[in-house]
PDB file of C-alpha atoms in Angstrom:
ATOM      1  CA  MET A   1     -19.750  27.890  58.407  1.00 49.00           C
ATOM      2  CA  ASN A   2     -17.373  24.438  58.873  1.00 49.00           C
ATOM      3  CA  HIS A   3     -20.271  23.123  56.990  1.00 49.00           C
ATOM      4  CA  ASN A   4     -20.343  25.768  54.144  1.00 49.00           C
ATOM      5  CA  TYR A   5     -16.792  25.231  53.644  1.00 47.00           C
ATOM      6  CA  ILE A   6     -16.926  21.317  52.904  1.00 48.00           C
ATOM      7  CA  HIS A   7     -20.117  21.797  50.635  1.00 45.00           C
ATOM      8  CA  LYS A   8     -17.832  24.575  48.296  1.00 47.00           C
ATOM      9  CA  THR A   9     -15.435  22.155  48.156  1.00 47.00           C
ATOM     10  CA  ALA A  10     -17.516  19.010  47.174  1.00 47.00           C
ATOM     11  CA  LYS A  11     -19.205  20.863  44.772  1.00 47.00           C
ATOM     12  CA  LYS A  12     -15.605  22.498  43.350  1.00 48.00           C
ATOM     13  CA  ASN A  13     -13.997  18.687  43.237  1.00 47.00           C
ATOM     14  CA  TYR A  14     -17.673  17.517  41.556  1.00 46.00           C
ATOM     15  CA  SER A  15     -17.018  20.327  38.751  1.00 47.00           C
ATOM     16  CA  PHE A  16     -13.697  19.522  38.115  1.00 46.00           C
ATOM     17  CA  PHE A  17     -14.534  16.348  37.832  1.00 46.00           C
ATOM     18  CA  SER A  18     -17.751  16.843  35.625  1.00 50.00           C
ATOM     19  CA  SER A  19     -14.899  18.750  33.136  1.00 50.00           C
ATOM     20  CA  THR A  20     -12.389  15.698  33.634  1.00 47.00           C
ATOM     21  CA  MET A  21     -15.026  13.697  31.978  1.00 47.00           C
ATOM     22  CA  LYS A  22     -15.725  15.449  29.560  1.00 46.00           C
ATOM     23  CA  PHE A  23     -12.423  16.038  28.440  1.00 47.00           C
ATOM     24  CA  MET A  24     -11.786  12.052  28.454  1.00 48.00           C
ATOM     25  CA  LEU A  25     -15.059  11.303  26.583  1.00 45.00           C
ATOM     26  CA  PHE A  26     -14.189  13.734  24.166  1.00 45.00           C
ATOM     27  CA  THR A  27     -10.533  12.286  23.977  1.00 46.00           C
ATOM     28  CA  ALA A  28     -12.157   8.705  23.293  1.00 46.00           C
ATOM     29  CA  LEU A  29     -14.368   9.732  21.079  1.00 42.00           C
ATOM     30  CA  MET A  30     -11.896  11.475  18.372  1.00 44.00           C
ATOM     31  CA  THR A  31      -9.333   9.113  18.823  1.00 42.00           C
ATOM     32  CA  PHE A  32     -12.017   6.561  17.921  1.00 41.00           C
ATOM     33  CA  LEU A  33     -13.038   8.222  14.903  1.00 38.00           C
ATOM     34  CA  SER A  34      -9.373   9.228  13.604  1.00 37.00           C
ATOM     35  CA  PHE A  35      -8.606   5.770  13.813  1.00 37.00           C
ATOM     36  CA  HIS A  36     -11.976   4.478  11.956  1.00 37.00           C
ATOM     37  CA  LEU A  37     -11.793   7.260   9.297  1.00 36.00           C
ATOM     38  CA  SER A  38      -7.789   6.425   8.902  1.00 40.00           C
ATOM     39  CA  ALA A  39      -8.505   2.413   8.504  1.00 39.00           C
ATOM     40  CA  THR A  40      -8.436   2.302   4.914  1.00 53.00           C
ATOM     41  CA  VAL A  41      -6.933  -1.644   4.563  1.00 57.00           C
ATOM     42  CA  SER A  42     -10.138  -2.868   6.646  1.00 60.00           C
ATOM     43  CA  SER A  43     -12.142  -2.088   3.334  1.00 66.00           C
ATOM     44  CA  TYR A  44      -9.944  -4.748   1.110  1.00 69.00           C
ATOM     45  CA  SER A  45     -10.583  -8.288   1.179  1.00 73.00           C
ATOM     46  CA  PHE A  46      -7.348 -10.358   1.268  1.00 76.00           C
ATOM     47  CA  PHE A  47      -7.987 -14.358   0.114  1.00 75.00           C
ATOM     48  CA  GLN A  48      -5.757 -16.887  -0.585  1.00 81.00           C
ATOM     49  CA  THR A  49      -6.331 -19.471  -3.839  1.00 80.00           C
ATOM     50  CA  THR A  50      -4.254 -21.698  -5.546  1.00 82.00           C
ATOM     51  CA  GLY A  51      -4.237 -20.803  -9.863  1.00 79.00           C
ATOM     52  CA  THR A  52      -1.287 -21.131 -12.542  1.00 84.00           C
ATOM     53  CA  PHE A  53       1.163 -19.060 -13.196  1.00 87.00           C
ATOM     54  CA  THR A  54       1.081 -17.902 -16.982  1.00 93.00           C
ATOM     55  CA  THR A  55       4.002 -15.595 -18.218  1.00 95.00           C
ATOM     56  CA  ILE A  56       3.578 -12.394 -20.159  1.00 96.00           C
ATOM     57  CA  VAL A  57       7.325 -12.744 -21.666  1.00 93.00           C
ATOM     58  CA  GLY A  58       6.983 -12.998 -25.769  1.00 92.00           C
ATOM     59  CA  GLN A  59       2.943 -11.842 -25.436  1.00 96.00           C
ATOM     60  CA  GLN A  60       1.723  -9.338 -27.921  1.00 96.00           C
ATOM     61  CA  GLY A  61       1.956  -6.228 -26.302  1.00 96.00           C
ATOM     62  CA  ALA A  62       4.019  -6.762 -23.504  1.00 96.00           C
ATOM     63  CA  VAL A  63       7.054  -3.666 -22.227  1.00 95.00           C
ATOM     64  CA  SER A  64      10.140  -5.054 -21.188  1.00 92.00           C
ATOM     65  CA  ILE A  65      10.844  -2.270 -18.687  1.00 90.00           C
ATOM     66  CA  ALA A  66      14.607  -3.819 -17.240  1.00 80.00           C
ATOM     67  CA  ALA A  67      16.037  -6.616 -18.639  1.00 71.00           C
ATOM     68  CA  THR A  68      19.407  -6.001 -17.157  1.00 67.00           C
ATOM     69  CA  ALA A  69      20.861  -7.218 -13.933  1.00 59.00           C
ATOM     70  CA  GLY A  70      20.076  -5.103 -11.065  1.00 69.00           C
ATOM     71  CA  ASP A  71      19.894  -4.242  -7.330  1.00 72.00           C
ATOM     72  CA  ASN A  72      18.158  -1.643  -5.981  1.00 72.00           C
ATOM     73  CA  ASN A  73      16.779   0.080  -9.287  1.00 79.00           C
ATOM     74  CA  ILE A  74      13.635   1.970  -9.383  1.00 82.00           C
ATOM     75  CA  TYR A  75      12.255   2.176 -12.923  1.00 85.00           C
ATOM     76  CA  ASN A  76       9.752   5.078 -13.235  1.00 85.00           C
ATOM     77  CA  ASN A  77      10.440   5.993 -17.350  1.00 86.00           C
ATOM     78  CA  SER A  78      12.312   8.842 -16.788  1.00 84.00           C
ATOM     79  CA  GLY A  79      10.405  10.035 -14.076  1.00 83.00           C
ATOM     80  CA  ALA A  80       6.546   9.729 -16.061  1.00 88.00           C
ATOM     81  CA  GLY A  81       5.454   6.301 -14.607  1.00 90.00           C
ATOM     82  CA  TYR A  82       4.376   3.755 -17.019  1.00 94.00           C
ATOM     83  CA  PRO A  83       0.612   3.956 -17.981  1.00 96.00           C
ATOM     84  CA  ILE A  84      -1.332   1.703 -16.196  1.00 98.00           C
ATOM     85  CA  GLY A  85      -3.979   1.820 -19.286  1.00 98.00           C
ATOM     86  CA  PHE A  86      -6.954   2.490 -17.673  1.00 98.00           C
ATOM     87  CA  THR A  87      -7.858   4.836 -14.341  1.00 98.00           C
ATOM     88  CA  PHE A  88      -7.362   2.217 -11.423  1.00 97.00           C
ATOM     89  CA  LYS A  89      -8.943   3.760  -8.129  1.00 96.00           C
ATOM     90  CA  TYR A  90      -6.647   2.215  -5.023  1.00 94.00           C
ATOM     91  CA  ASN A  91      -6.724   3.664  -1.273  1.00 90.00           C
ATOM     92  CA  GLY A  92      -9.434   6.412  -2.019  1.00 91.00           C
ATOM     93  CA  ASN A  93      -7.661   7.917  -4.989  1.00 94.00           C
ATOM     94  CA  ASN A  94      -7.290   7.351  -9.062  1.00 96.00           C
ATOM     95  CA  PHE A  95      -3.966   6.274 -10.835  1.00 97.00           C
ATOM     96  CA  THR A  96      -3.335   6.403 -14.295  1.00 97.00           C
ATOM     97  CA  THR A  97       0.642   5.418 -13.923  1.00 96.00           C
ATOM     98  CA  PHE A  98       3.125   3.249 -11.707  1.00 95.00           C
ATOM     99  CA  SER A  99       6.634   2.674 -11.378  1.00 92.00           C
ATOM    100  CA  CYS A 100       8.715  -0.254  -9.638  1.00 89.00           C
ATOM    101  CA  VAL A 101      11.417  -1.626  -7.943  1.00 86.00           C
ATOM    102  CA  ASP A 102      13.820  -5.077  -8.210  1.00 83.00           C
ATOM    103  CA  ASP A 103      12.348  -5.406  -5.090  1.00 85.00           C
ATOM    104  CA  GLY A 104       9.133  -6.453  -6.065  1.00 88.00           C
ATOM    105  CA  TYR A 105       6.567  -3.630  -5.924  1.00 91.00           C
ATOM    106  CA  ILE A 106       4.859  -1.179  -7.436  1.00 93.00           C
ATOM    107  CA  GLN A 107       4.053   2.498  -6.358  1.00 93.00           C
ATOM    108  CA  LEU A 108       0.496   4.502  -7.931  1.00 95.00           C
ATOM    109  CA  GLY A 109       0.725   7.516  -9.350  1.00 89.00           C
ATOM    110  CA  SER A 110       3.157  10.718  -9.917  1.00 72.00           C
ATOM    111  CA  SER A 111       5.104  11.175  -6.542  1.00 69.00           C
ATOM    112  CA  LEU A 112       7.467   8.306  -6.818  1.00 70.00           C
ATOM    113  CA  ASN A 113      10.271   7.064  -4.718  1.00 71.00           C
ATOM    114  CA  THR A 114      13.399   7.820  -5.548  1.00 72.00           C
ATOM    115  CA  ASP A 115      14.999   5.799  -2.776  1.00 75.00           C
ATOM    116  CA  PRO A 116      14.571   2.020  -3.027  1.00 68.00           C
ATOM    117  CA  THR A 117      16.262   1.598   0.302  1.00 72.00           C
ATOM    118  CA  ILE A 118      13.245   3.498   2.035  1.00 79.00           C
ATOM    119  CA  PRO A 119      10.701   0.838   3.923  1.00 83.00           C
ATOM    120  CA  LEU A 120       8.004  -0.216   2.121  1.00 83.00           C
ATOM    121  CA  SER A 121       5.327   1.491   5.066  1.00 83.00           C
ATOM    122  CA  SER A 122       6.592   4.787   4.478  1.00 85.00           C
ATOM    123  CA  LEU A 123       5.754   4.874   0.980  1.00 86.00           C
ATOM    124  CA  SER A 124       1.853   5.910  -0.304  1.00 88.00           C
ATOM    125  CA  ASN A 125       0.349   3.665  -2.980  1.00 92.00           C
ATOM    126  CA  CYS A 126       2.840   1.040  -2.839  1.00 92.00           C
ATOM    127  CA  ILE A 127       1.424  -2.556  -3.486  1.00 94.00           C
ATOM    128  CA  SER A 128       4.171  -5.160  -2.839  1.00 92.00           C
ATOM    129  CA  ALA A 129       4.300  -9.059  -4.135  1.00 92.00           C
ATOM    130  CA  MET A 130       7.589  -9.853  -1.794  1.00 82.00           C
ATOM    131  CA  GLY A 131       8.677  -7.019   0.768  1.00 76.00           C
ATOM    132  CA  CYS A 132      11.784  -8.638   0.801  1.00 80.00           C
ATOM    133  CA  ASN A 133      15.419  -7.214  -0.840  1.00 81.00           C
ATOM    134  CA  LEU A 134      15.148  -8.617  -3.834  1.00 83.00           C
ATOM    135  CA  TYR A 135      18.047  -8.504  -6.796  1.00 78.00           C
ATOM    136  CA  ASN A 136      17.656  -8.638 -10.729  1.00 76.00           C
ATOM    137  CA  VAL A 137      20.217 -11.508 -11.570  1.00 71.00           C
ATOM    138  CA  SER A 138      21.707 -11.734 -14.747  1.00 69.00           C
ATOM    139  CA  GLY A 139      18.801 -13.248 -17.449  1.00 73.00           C
ATOM    140  CA  GLY A 140      16.393 -11.356 -15.128  1.00 81.00           C
ATOM    141  CA  ARG A 141      13.673  -8.717 -15.865  1.00 88.00           C
ATOM    142  CA  ILE A 142      10.619  -6.998 -15.504  1.00 92.00           C
ATOM    143  CA  ASP A 143       7.775  -6.515 -17.959  1.00 95.00           C
ATOM    144  CA  TYR A 144       4.258  -5.669 -18.224  1.00 97.00           C
ATOM    145  CA  LEU A 145       1.002  -5.967 -20.040  1.00 98.00           C
ATOM    146  CA  LEU A 146      -1.953  -4.634 -20.794  1.00 98.00           C
ATOM    147  CA  SER A 147      -4.867  -7.433 -21.450  1.00 97.00           C
ATOM    148  CA  GLY A 148      -8.091  -7.737 -22.388  1.00 97.00           C
ATOM    149  CA  THR A 149     -10.917  -4.899 -23.417  1.00 97.00           C
ATOM    150  CA  ALA A 150     -12.293  -2.130 -21.448  1.00 97.00           C
ATOM    151  CA  PRO A 151     -14.010  -2.260 -19.237  1.00 97.00           C
ATOM    152  CA  GLY A 152     -12.667  -5.470 -17.951  1.00 97.00           C
ATOM    153  CA  ARG A 153      -8.559  -4.915 -19.042  1.00 98.00           C
ATOM    154  CA  ILE A 154      -6.020  -6.296 -16.697  1.00 98.00           C
ATOM    155  CA  LEU A 155      -2.166  -4.845 -15.732  1.00 98.00           C
ATOM    156  CA  THR A 156       0.324  -6.923 -15.356  1.00 98.00           C
ATOM    157  CA  ILE A 157       3.951  -6.504 -13.987  1.00 97.00           C
ATOM    158  CA  GLN A 158       5.912  -9.332 -13.794  1.00 95.00           C
ATOM    159  CA  TRP A 159       9.457  -9.848 -12.589  1.00 91.00           C
ATOM    160  CA  SER A 160      11.016 -13.184 -13.911  1.00 90.00           C
ATOM    161  CA  GLY A 161      14.617 -14.569 -12.627  1.00 86.00           C
ATOM    162  CA  MET A 162      14.419 -12.659  -9.156  1.00 86.00           C
ATOM    163  CA  SER A 163      16.497 -13.635  -6.265  1.00 83.00           C
ATOM    164  CA  MET A 164      16.550 -13.226  -2.620  1.00 82.00           C
ATOM    165  CA  LYS A 165      19.563 -11.145  -1.660  1.00 75.00           C
ATOM    166  CA  THR A 166      19.885 -13.519   1.612  1.00 70.00           C
ATOM    167  CA  ASP A 167      19.679 -17.289  -0.496  1.00 65.00           C
ATOM    168  CA  GLY A 168      22.810 -17.343  -3.115  1.00 61.00           C
ATOM    169  CA  LEU A 169      20.356 -19.164  -5.379  1.00 62.00           C
ATOM    170  CA  ALA A 170      19.716 -16.943  -8.764  1.00 65.00           C
ATOM    171  CA  GLY A 171      16.858 -16.531 -10.639  1.00 65.00           C
ATOM    172  CA  HIS A 172      14.446 -18.899  -9.206  1.00 80.00           C
ATOM    173  CA  LEU A 173      11.312 -15.822  -7.926  1.00 87.00           C
ATOM    174  CA  ASN A 174       9.085 -14.962 -11.037  1.00 91.00           C
ATOM    175  CA  PHE A 175       5.401 -13.269  -9.968  1.00 94.00           C
ATOM    176  CA  GLN A 176       3.080 -10.881 -10.828  1.00 96.00           C
ATOM    177  CA  ILE A 177       1.582  -7.785  -9.718  1.00 96.00           C
ATOM    178  CA  GLN A 178      -1.982  -7.693 -11.449  1.00 97.00           C
ATOM    179  CA  LEU A 179      -4.530  -4.869 -11.591  1.00 97.00           C
ATOM    180  CA  PHE A 180      -7.877  -5.130 -12.522  1.00 97.00           C
ATOM    181  CA  GLU A 181      -9.935  -1.984 -14.317  1.00 98.00           C
ATOM    182  CA  SER A 182     -13.299  -1.745 -12.740  1.00 95.00           C
ATOM    183  CA  SER A 183     -13.587  -3.806  -9.495  1.00 95.00           C
ATOM    184  CA  ASN A 184     -10.044  -2.066  -8.538  1.00 96.00           C
ATOM    185  CA  MET A 185      -8.775  -5.644  -7.481  1.00 95.00           C
ATOM    186  CA  VAL A 186      -5.128  -6.217  -6.884  1.00 95.00           C
ATOM    187  CA  GLN A 187      -4.072  -9.864  -7.429  1.00 94.00           C
ATOM    188  CA  ILE A 188      -0.619 -11.412  -6.348  1.00 93.00           C
ATOM    189  CA  VAL A 189       0.356 -14.310  -8.665  1.00 93.00           C
TER     190      VAL A 189
END
């Protein structure tokens, strides 16, 4: 009789162990899949090259977004966004508009940020050239230009005469974010 009792206990523990193992395997599998399915950045290639900065200011077709001094300003064309000029696929979604902030980033689509102090990591469809607190000093500006012909057009958004809030230097940063049609490549210049 005592032998029967030990056998039932061992069998019961074995059954518990099997349920626990099944649960752990299921949890591990779901965790792996969730990381794999949400790892969209891994599908992008990042590389560095050397090139020449060519301003778009004064080029035919260039549009001025902001030609006045400012800090933490959002430029979104009265909420409609600015036209990309083609359909740009980013992070698995298609976009035809963008907004920008004098802090050196753009946000794609119609769900535009209205608070420029929000951390970039909490924004969806955000592409940042600088990722720091910039301000548009006197003479600084933001412009964009659609160049080329379909299917090889390029949208260039340019920040000129920008400064970092903490460095005390005025207007020494000039940079661009470029979006490429068809290849959906992003280039920071």
